[in-house]
Amino acid sequence: MTTCIELGITNHTAQAMQQARSLILKHIGVDVGFYTTKYTTGRSSGTANIGSKILTGSFPSLTAPSFGHRLAMASELDGVNIKLQYQSYFVGQSACDLVDAAGVYRVASENYCKTEEYKALMKGSYWHIARHHKVSRALQIENLVVGLPLNTVFEHADFLEQLCTGSHALPAPHNPAEQISVEVGNVMVVAQPQGAVVNYVSELPAGKIQPNHLVLVFDMGGGTFDWFVCKGDYNPRYKVSGAHNVGTLNCAAEVCAKIKESLKRNPIAMERADIALRTGAKTFDLGGETYNTDDYWPQVIALMSTALSQALSMIGDLEGIDHVVLTGGGSPILARALASLHPGLAKRARQDIDPVYGNVRGFHRIAEMCYE
């Protein structure tokens, strides 16, 4: 059995762990995105040594209406019923099968982290972490790092810190009729792309990025497009960083609307268009018809041109930028858009090795760096 030093788990014996299943995790990262909620569960070898991989998990950032205890006990559903003060939501992998069109096609809001749906997703991440570790009694997260888009991080950081901190009662993963307690200690809120920078630099050979180098991160998720400039020592340059409320779901909606306006509120159509764009598929099938993805690329380019123009006008002179990192689930769309609209900048761009989890792995690393 791993020790508390190796994985941040309480120093119980194996027998006691099986009986009580209470544990402490020292470092955790959670990234509640508009498209997907990502979380870390620890290290593959327990310690932050070279070659020790940060373990991750995810579920869709969709909240389905709760149908009470009957839904919570439904064995065929993958997820959990989260009860809040005024509303209950089901979150997890099965939420995709329980939401209607309005639940899929959503518009990003600068107050997203203050919504009841966001609260349910955050608590849902705690539940998934507890399930991963087979917690049946209590989970303590000593140090948690979470992120917000650059256009809301300063305004909402205090609120999110308070939301995450403290004690949370959740259904027990092994039996939803029982409860577990999740206690969260230190919480740090950072700009989401900062996680990608820390993770990206950490994966490179030593000296590849010098402390005085400038790094530009383009982070495109489901609902937001962030750009973040910092030095190689992680020192941010917030005055030239920002965010725009456009993401992969907006791109998919443009494709669907071009085919037929009502399709942008069709969950199946949105999913297939989104997957085709993010994976670079040449075609996608819908309603017995096969559509050529490139036929709808002009609509995507028009959307991305506006977002990139806003970013580049704020960044200003690009000659001083030494490294360009593309991350987030929409990084393949970003790469193609840059190649078309700004080929010179595209030559300097490198896609994150694991763009979907780049931010949350960086959050985990930040927790290790700041709370050792």
Coordinates of C-alpha atoms in Angstrom, one line a residue:
M1 CA 0.0 0.0 0.0
T2 CA 1.2 3.5 -0.8
T3 CA 2.0 5.8 2.1
C4 CA 0.6 9.2 3.0
I5 CA 3.8 10.8 1.7
E6 CA 3.7 8.9 -1.6
L7 CA 0.1 9.7 -2.6
G8 CA -1.1 12.1 0.1
I9 CA -3.3 9.4 1.7
T10 CA -3.8 9.1 5.4
N11 CA -1.4 6.6 7.0
H12 CA -4.0 4.0 7.8
T13 CA -3.3 0.3 7.4
A14 CA -4.8 -1.5 4.5
Q15 CA -7.3 -3.2 6.7
A16 CA -8.4 0.1 8.2
M17 CA -8.7 1.7 4.8
Q18 CA -11.0 -1.1 3.6
Q19 CA -13.2 -0.7 6.7
A20 CA -13.5 3.1 6.9
R21 CA -12.2 4.1 3.5
S22 CA -11.4 7.6 4.6
L23 CA -8.4 9.3 3.1
I24 CA -6.5 12.5 2.5
L25 CA -5.3 13.7 -0.8
K26 CA -2.6 16.4 -0.6
H27 CA -2.9 17.9 -4.1
I28 CA -5.8 18.0 -6.6
G29 CA -6.7 20.1 -9.6
V30 CA -10.3 20.6 -10.9
D31 CA -11.2 22.4 -14.2
V32 CA -14.9 23.0 -14.6
G33 CA -15.0 23.9 -18.3
F34 CA -18.1 24.8 -20.3
Y35 CA -17.8 21.6 -22.3
T36 CA -16.1 19.1 -20.0
T37 CA -15.2 19.0 -16.3
K38 CA -11.7 17.6 -15.7
Y39 CA -10.1 16.6 -12.4
T40 CA -6.9 14.9 -11.2
T41 CA -6.8 12.0 -8.8
G42 CA -3.1 11.8 -7.9
R43 CA 0.2 10.5 -9.3
S44 CA 0.8 7.2 -10.9
S45 CA 3.7 6.5 -8.6
G46 CA 2.4 8.6 -5.7
T47 CA 5.2 11.2 -5.9
A48 CA 6.1 14.0 -8.3
N49 CA 9.2 12.3 -9.6
I50 CA 10.3 12.3 -13.2
G51 CA 8.1 9.8 -15.1
S52 CA 5.3 10.0 -12.5
K53 CA 2.1 10.7 -14.5
I54 CA -0.7 12.9 -13.2
L55 CA -3.8 10.8 -13.3
T56 CA -7.0 12.5 -14.6
G57 CA -10.7 11.9 -15.3
S58 CA -13.5 13.8 -16.8
F59 CA -17.3 14.0 -17.4
P60 CA -19.4 16.2 -19.6
S61 CA -20.3 19.7 -18.2
L62 CA -24.0 18.9 -18.5
T63 CA -26.5 19.0 -15.7
A64 CA -29.7 17.0 -16.1
P65 CA -32.8 17.6 -14.0
S66 CA -32.9 15.3 -11.0
F67 CA -35.8 12.9 -10.6
G68 CA -35.2 12.3 -6.9
H69 CA -34.1 9.2 -5.1
R70 CA -35.2 6.9 -8.0
L71 CA -32.7 8.5 -10.3
A72 CA -30.0 8.5 -7.7
M73 CA -30.4 4.7 -7.3
A74 CA -30.6 3.9 -11.0
S75 CA -27.8 1.4 -11.4
E76 CA -27.6 1.8 -15.2
L77 CA -26.7 5.5 -14.9
D78 CA -23.1 6.7 -14.6
G79 CA -23.1 9.7 -12.3
V80 CA -24.5 11.2 -9.2
N81 CA -27.5 13.2 -8.0
I82 CA -26.2 16.4 -6.5
K83 CA -28.6 18.2 -4.1
L84 CA -28.2 21.9 -3.7
Q85 CA -30.1 24.3 -1.6
Y86 CA -32.9 25.0 -4.0
Q87 CA -32.4 22.4 -6.8
S88 CA -31.0 19.0 -7.5
Y89 CA -29.0 18.0 -10.6
F90 CA -27.7 14.7 -12.1
V91 CA -24.1 15.0 -13.3
G92 CA -21.8 12.4 -14.8
Q93 CA -21.3 10.5 -18.1
S94 CA -25.0 9.6 -18.3
A95 CA -26.0 13.3 -18.2
C96 CA -25.6 13.4 -22.0
D97 CA -28.6 11.0 -22.3
L98 CA -30.8 13.0 -19.9
V99 CA -30.6 16.6 -21.2
D100 CA -32.7 18.2 -23.9
A101 CA -31.6 20.4 -26.7
A102 CA -31.5 23.5 -24.5
G103 CA -29.1 21.7 -22.2
V104 CA -26.7 21.1 -25.0
Y105 CA -26.7 24.4 -26.9
R106 CA -25.7 27.0 -24.3
V107 CA -24.2 30.4 -24.4
A108 CA -21.1 31.1 -22.2
S109 CA -21.8 33.6 -19.4
E110 CA -19.3 35.6 -17.5
N111 CA -21.2 34.6 -14.4
Y112 CA -21.0 30.9 -15.2
C113 CA -19.2 30.0 -11.9
K114 CA -22.1 31.5 -10.0
T115 CA -24.8 29.3 -11.5
E116 CA -26.3 26.4 -9.7
E117 CA -25.2 24.2 -12.6
Y118 CA -21.6 25.1 -12.0
K119 CA -21.9 24.3 -8.3
A120 CA -23.3 20.9 -9.2
L121 CA -20.4 20.2 -11.5
M122 CA -17.8 21.2 -8.9
K123 CA -19.4 19.0 -6.3
G124 CA -19.7 16.3 -9.0
S125 CA -15.9 16.4 -9.5
Y126 CA -15.4 15.7 -5.7
W127 CA -17.8 12.8 -6.0
H128 CA -15.9 11.3 -9.0
I129 CA -12.5 11.7 -7.2
A130 CA -14.0 9.9 -4.2
R131 CA -15.4 7.2 -6.4
H132 CA -12.0 6.7 -8.0
H133 CA -10.4 6.1 -4.6
K134 CA -13.4 4.0 -3.4
V135 CA -14.1 6.4 -0.5
S136 CA -17.0 5.2 1.6
R137 CA -16.8 7.5 4.6
A138 CA -14.7 10.7 4.2
L139 CA -12.4 12.5 1.8
Q140 CA -10.1 15.4 2.7
I141 CA -8.5 17.4 -0.1
E142 CA -5.7 19.5 1.5
N143 CA -4.8 21.7 -1.4
L144 CA -7.0 22.3 -4.4
V145 CA -6.3 24.5 -7.5
V146 CA -9.1 25.5 -9.8
G147 CA -9.3 27.9 -12.7
L148 CA -11.5 30.6 -14.3
P149 CA -11.3 32.2 -17.8
L150 CA -9.2 35.3 -18.0
N151 CA -12.3 37.6 -18.4
T152 CA -13.7 36.5 -15.0
V153 CA -10.8 35.3 -12.8
F154 CA -10.2 38.6 -11.0
E155 CA -13.9 39.3 -10.5
H156 CA -15.0 35.9 -9.3
A157 CA -11.9 34.4 -7.7
D158 CA -13.0 35.1 -4.1
F159 CA -16.4 33.7 -4.8
L160 CA -15.0 30.5 -6.3
E161 CA -12.6 30.0 -3.4
Q162 CA -15.4 30.2 -0.9
L163 CA -17.6 27.9 -3.0
C164 CA -14.9 25.2 -3.1
T165 CA -13.6 25.5 0.5
G166 CA -15.2 23.7 3.5
S167 CA -17.3 20.6 4.0
H168 CA -19.5 19.1 1.4
A169 CA -22.0 16.2 2.0
L170 CA -22.4 14.0 -1.0
P171 CA -24.0 10.6 -1.8
A172 CA -21.6 7.7 -1.2
P173 CA -20.3 6.3 -4.5
H174 CA -20.9 2.7 -3.3
N175 CA -24.5 3.5 -2.1
P176 CA -26.3 6.7 -2.9
A177 CA -28.6 6.2 0.1
E178 CA -25.7 6.9 2.4
Q179 CA -23.4 9.9 2.5
I180 CA -19.8 10.8 2.6
S181 CA -18.2 14.0 3.7
V182 CA -15.6 15.9 1.5
E183 CA -13.5 18.4 3.3
V184 CA -11.5 20.9 1.1
G185 CA -8.8 22.9 2.8
N186 CA -6.6 25.4 0.9
V187 CA -8.0 26.6 -2.4
M188 CA -6.2 28.6 -5.1
V189 CA -7.9 30.1 -8.1
V190 CA -5.8 30.8 -11.2
A191 CA -6.4 31.8 -14.8
Q192 CA -7.2 28.6 -16.7
P193 CA -4.4 28.9 -19.4
Q194 CA -1.9 29.3 -16.6
G195 CA -2.3 25.6 -15.9
A196 CA -1.5 24.8 -19.5
V197 CA 1.7 26.9 -19.4
V198 CA 2.9 25.2 -16.2
N199 CA 2.1 21.7 -17.6
Y200 CA 3.7 22.4 -21.0
V201 CA 6.9 23.9 -19.6
S202 CA 7.2 21.0 -17.1
E203 CA 7.1 18.4 -19.9
L204 CA 9.9 20.1 -21.9
P205 CA 13.6 19.3 -21.4
A206 CA 15.3 21.7 -18.9
G207 CA 16.4 24.9 -20.4
K208 CA 14.1 24.6 -23.5
I209 CA 12.2 27.7 -22.3
Q210 CA 14.3 30.4 -20.6
P211 CA 12.9 32.5 -17.7
N212 CA 12.9 35.6 -20.0
H213 CA 11.2 34.0 -22.9
L214 CA 7.6 35.1 -23.7
V215 CA 5.0 32.3 -24.0
L216 CA 1.6 32.9 -25.6
V217 CA -1.1 30.3 -24.9
F218 CA -4.3 30.1 -27.0
D219 CA -6.8 28.0 -25.0
M220 CA -10.1 27.2 -26.8
G221 CA -12.7 25.2 -24.9
G222 CA -16.4 24.6 -25.3
G223 CA -17.5 28.1 -24.5
T224 CA -14.5 30.4 -24.2
F225 CA -11.3 31.3 -26.1
D226 CA -8.5 32.5 -23.8
W227 CA -5.2 34.0 -24.7
F228 CA -2.5 34.2 -22.0
V229 CA 1.0 35.8 -22.2
C230 CA 3.6 35.1 -19.6
K231 CA 7.3 34.7 -19.1
G232 CA 9.1 31.4 -18.9
D233 CA 9.2 31.8 -15.2
Y234 CA 5.4 31.8 -15.2
N235 CA 5.1 35.5 -14.5
P236 CA 1.8 36.6 -16.2
R237 CA 1.3 39.6 -18.4
Y238 CA -2.3 40.2 -17.7
K239 CA -2.6 43.5 -19.5
V240 CA -2.1 41.7 -22.9
S241 CA -4.1 38.6 -21.9
G242 CA -7.9 38.2 -22.2
A243 CA -10.8 36.0 -23.2
H244 CA -13.7 35.9 -25.7
N245 CA -16.9 34.1 -25.3
V246 CA -16.6 31.8 -28.3
G247 CA -15.7 28.1 -28.3
T248 CA -16.1 24.8 -30.0
L249 CA -19.9 24.7 -29.4
N250 CA -20.2 28.0 -31.2
C251 CA -18.3 26.6 -34.2
A252 CA -20.6 23.5 -34.2
A253 CA -23.6 25.8 -34.0
E254 CA -22.4 27.7 -37.1
V255 CA -22.1 24.5 -39.1
C256 CA -25.5 23.2 -38.0
A257 CA -27.2 26.5 -38.7
K258 CA -25.8 26.6 -42.2
I259 CA -27.4 23.2 -42.9
K260 CA -30.6 24.1 -41.1
E261 CA -31.2 26.8 -38.4
S262 CA -33.1 24.4 -36.1
L263 CA -30.2 21.9 -36.1
K264 CA -28.1 24.0 -33.7
R265 CA -30.6 23.0 -31.0
N266 CA -30.4 19.4 -31.9
P267 CA -28.1 17.5 -29.5
I268 CA -27.2 14.8 -32.1
A269 CA -26.4 17.3 -34.8
M270 CA -24.3 19.5 -32.5
E271 CA -22.3 16.5 -31.3
R272 CA -21.5 15.2 -34.7
A273 CA -20.6 18.6 -36.1
D274 CA -18.4 19.3 -33.0
I275 CA -16.6 15.9 -33.3
A276 CA -16.0 16.4 -37.0
L277 CA -14.4 19.8 -36.4
R278 CA -12.3 18.8 -33.5
T279 CA -11.0 15.6 -35.0
G280 CA -10.5 17.0 -38.5
A281 CA -13.0 14.5 -40.1
K282 CA -13.6 15.2 -43.7
T283 CA -17.3 14.2 -43.5
F284 CA -20.0 13.6 -40.9
D285 CA -23.4 11.8 -41.2
L286 CA -26.7 13.2 -40.1
G287 CA -30.2 12.2 -40.9
G288 CA -29.2 9.8 -43.6
E289 CA -27.1 12.4 -45.4
T290 CA -23.3 12.8 -45.5
Y291 CA -21.9 16.3 -45.2
N292 CA -18.5 17.5 -46.3
T293 CA -17.0 19.3 -43.3
D294 CA -14.9 21.6 -45.5
D295 CA -18.1 23.0 -47.0
Y296 CA -18.9 24.7 -43.7
W297 CA -15.4 25.8 -42.8
P298 CA -16.0 29.4 -44.1
Q299 CA -18.5 29.8 -41.3
V300 CA -16.0 28.6 -38.7
I301 CA -13.2 30.8 -40.1
A302 CA -15.4 33.9 -39.9
L303 CA -16.1 33.1 -36.2
M304 CA -12.4 32.4 -35.5
S305 CA -11.3 35.5 -37.4
T306 CA -13.2 37.7 -35.1
A307 CA -11.9 36.0 -31.9
L308 CA -8.3 36.0 -33.1
S309 CA -8.4 39.6 -34.2
Q310 CA -9.6 40.6 -30.8
A311 CA -6.7 38.6 -29.2
L312 CA -4.0 39.8 -31.5
S313 CA -5.0 43.4 -31.2
M314 CA -4.7 43.2 -27.4
I315 CA -1.4 41.3 -27.5
G316 CA 0.1 43.8 -29.9
D317 CA 3.7 43.2 -31.2
L318 CA 4.1 39.4 -31.8
E319 CA 7.8 39.6 -32.7
G320 CA 8.8 39.2 -29.0
I321 CA 6.7 36.0 -28.6
D322 CA 9.1 33.1 -28.4
H323 CA 6.7 30.2 -27.9
V324 CA 3.0 29.7 -28.9
V325 CA 1.1 26.9 -27.3
L326 CA -2.4 25.7 -28.5
T327 CA -4.4 23.9 -25.9
G328 CA -8.0 23.0 -24.9
G329 CA -10.4 20.8 -26.7
G330 CA -10.6 23.2 -29.6
S331 CA -6.9 23.3 -30.3
P332 CA -7.2 21.4 -33.6
I333 CA -9.7 24.1 -34.8
L334 CA -7.3 26.8 -33.6
A335 CA -4.4 25.3 -35.4
R336 CA -6.3 25.2 -38.7
A337 CA -7.6 28.7 -38.3
L338 CA -4.1 30.1 -37.5
A339 CA -2.7 28.3 -40.6
S340 CA -5.3 30.0 -42.7
L341 CA -5.5 33.4 -41.1
H342 CA -2.0 34.0 -39.6
P343 CA 0.5 31.5 -41.2
G344 CA 3.5 33.3 -39.8
L345 CA 2.3 32.8 -36.2
A346 CA 1.2 29.3 -37.0
K347 CA 4.8 28.3 -37.8
R348 CA 5.7 29.1 -34.1
A349 CA 2.6 27.3 -32.7
R350 CA 2.8 23.9 -31.0
Q351 CA -0.2 21.9 -29.9
D352 CA -0.3 20.7 -26.4
I353 CA 0.4 16.9 -26.2
D354 CA -2.8 16.4 -24.3
P355 CA -4.8 19.6 -24.8
V356 CA -8.0 18.5 -23.1
Y357 CA -6.2 17.9 -19.8
G358 CA -3.4 20.4 -20.1
N359 CA -4.9 23.0 -17.8
V360 CA -6.0 20.6 -15.0
R361 CA -2.6 18.8 -15.0
G362 CA -1.1 22.2 -14.7
F363 CA -3.4 23.0 -11.7
H364 CA -2.2 19.8 -10.1
R365 CA 1.5 20.9 -10.6
I366 CA 0.7 24.4 -9.3
A367 CA -0.7 22.8 -6.1
E368 CA 2.5 20.7 -5.7
M369 CA 4.7 23.8 -6.3
C370 CA 2.8 26.1 -3.9
Y371 CA 1.8 23.8 -1.1
E372 CA 4.8 21.6 -0.5

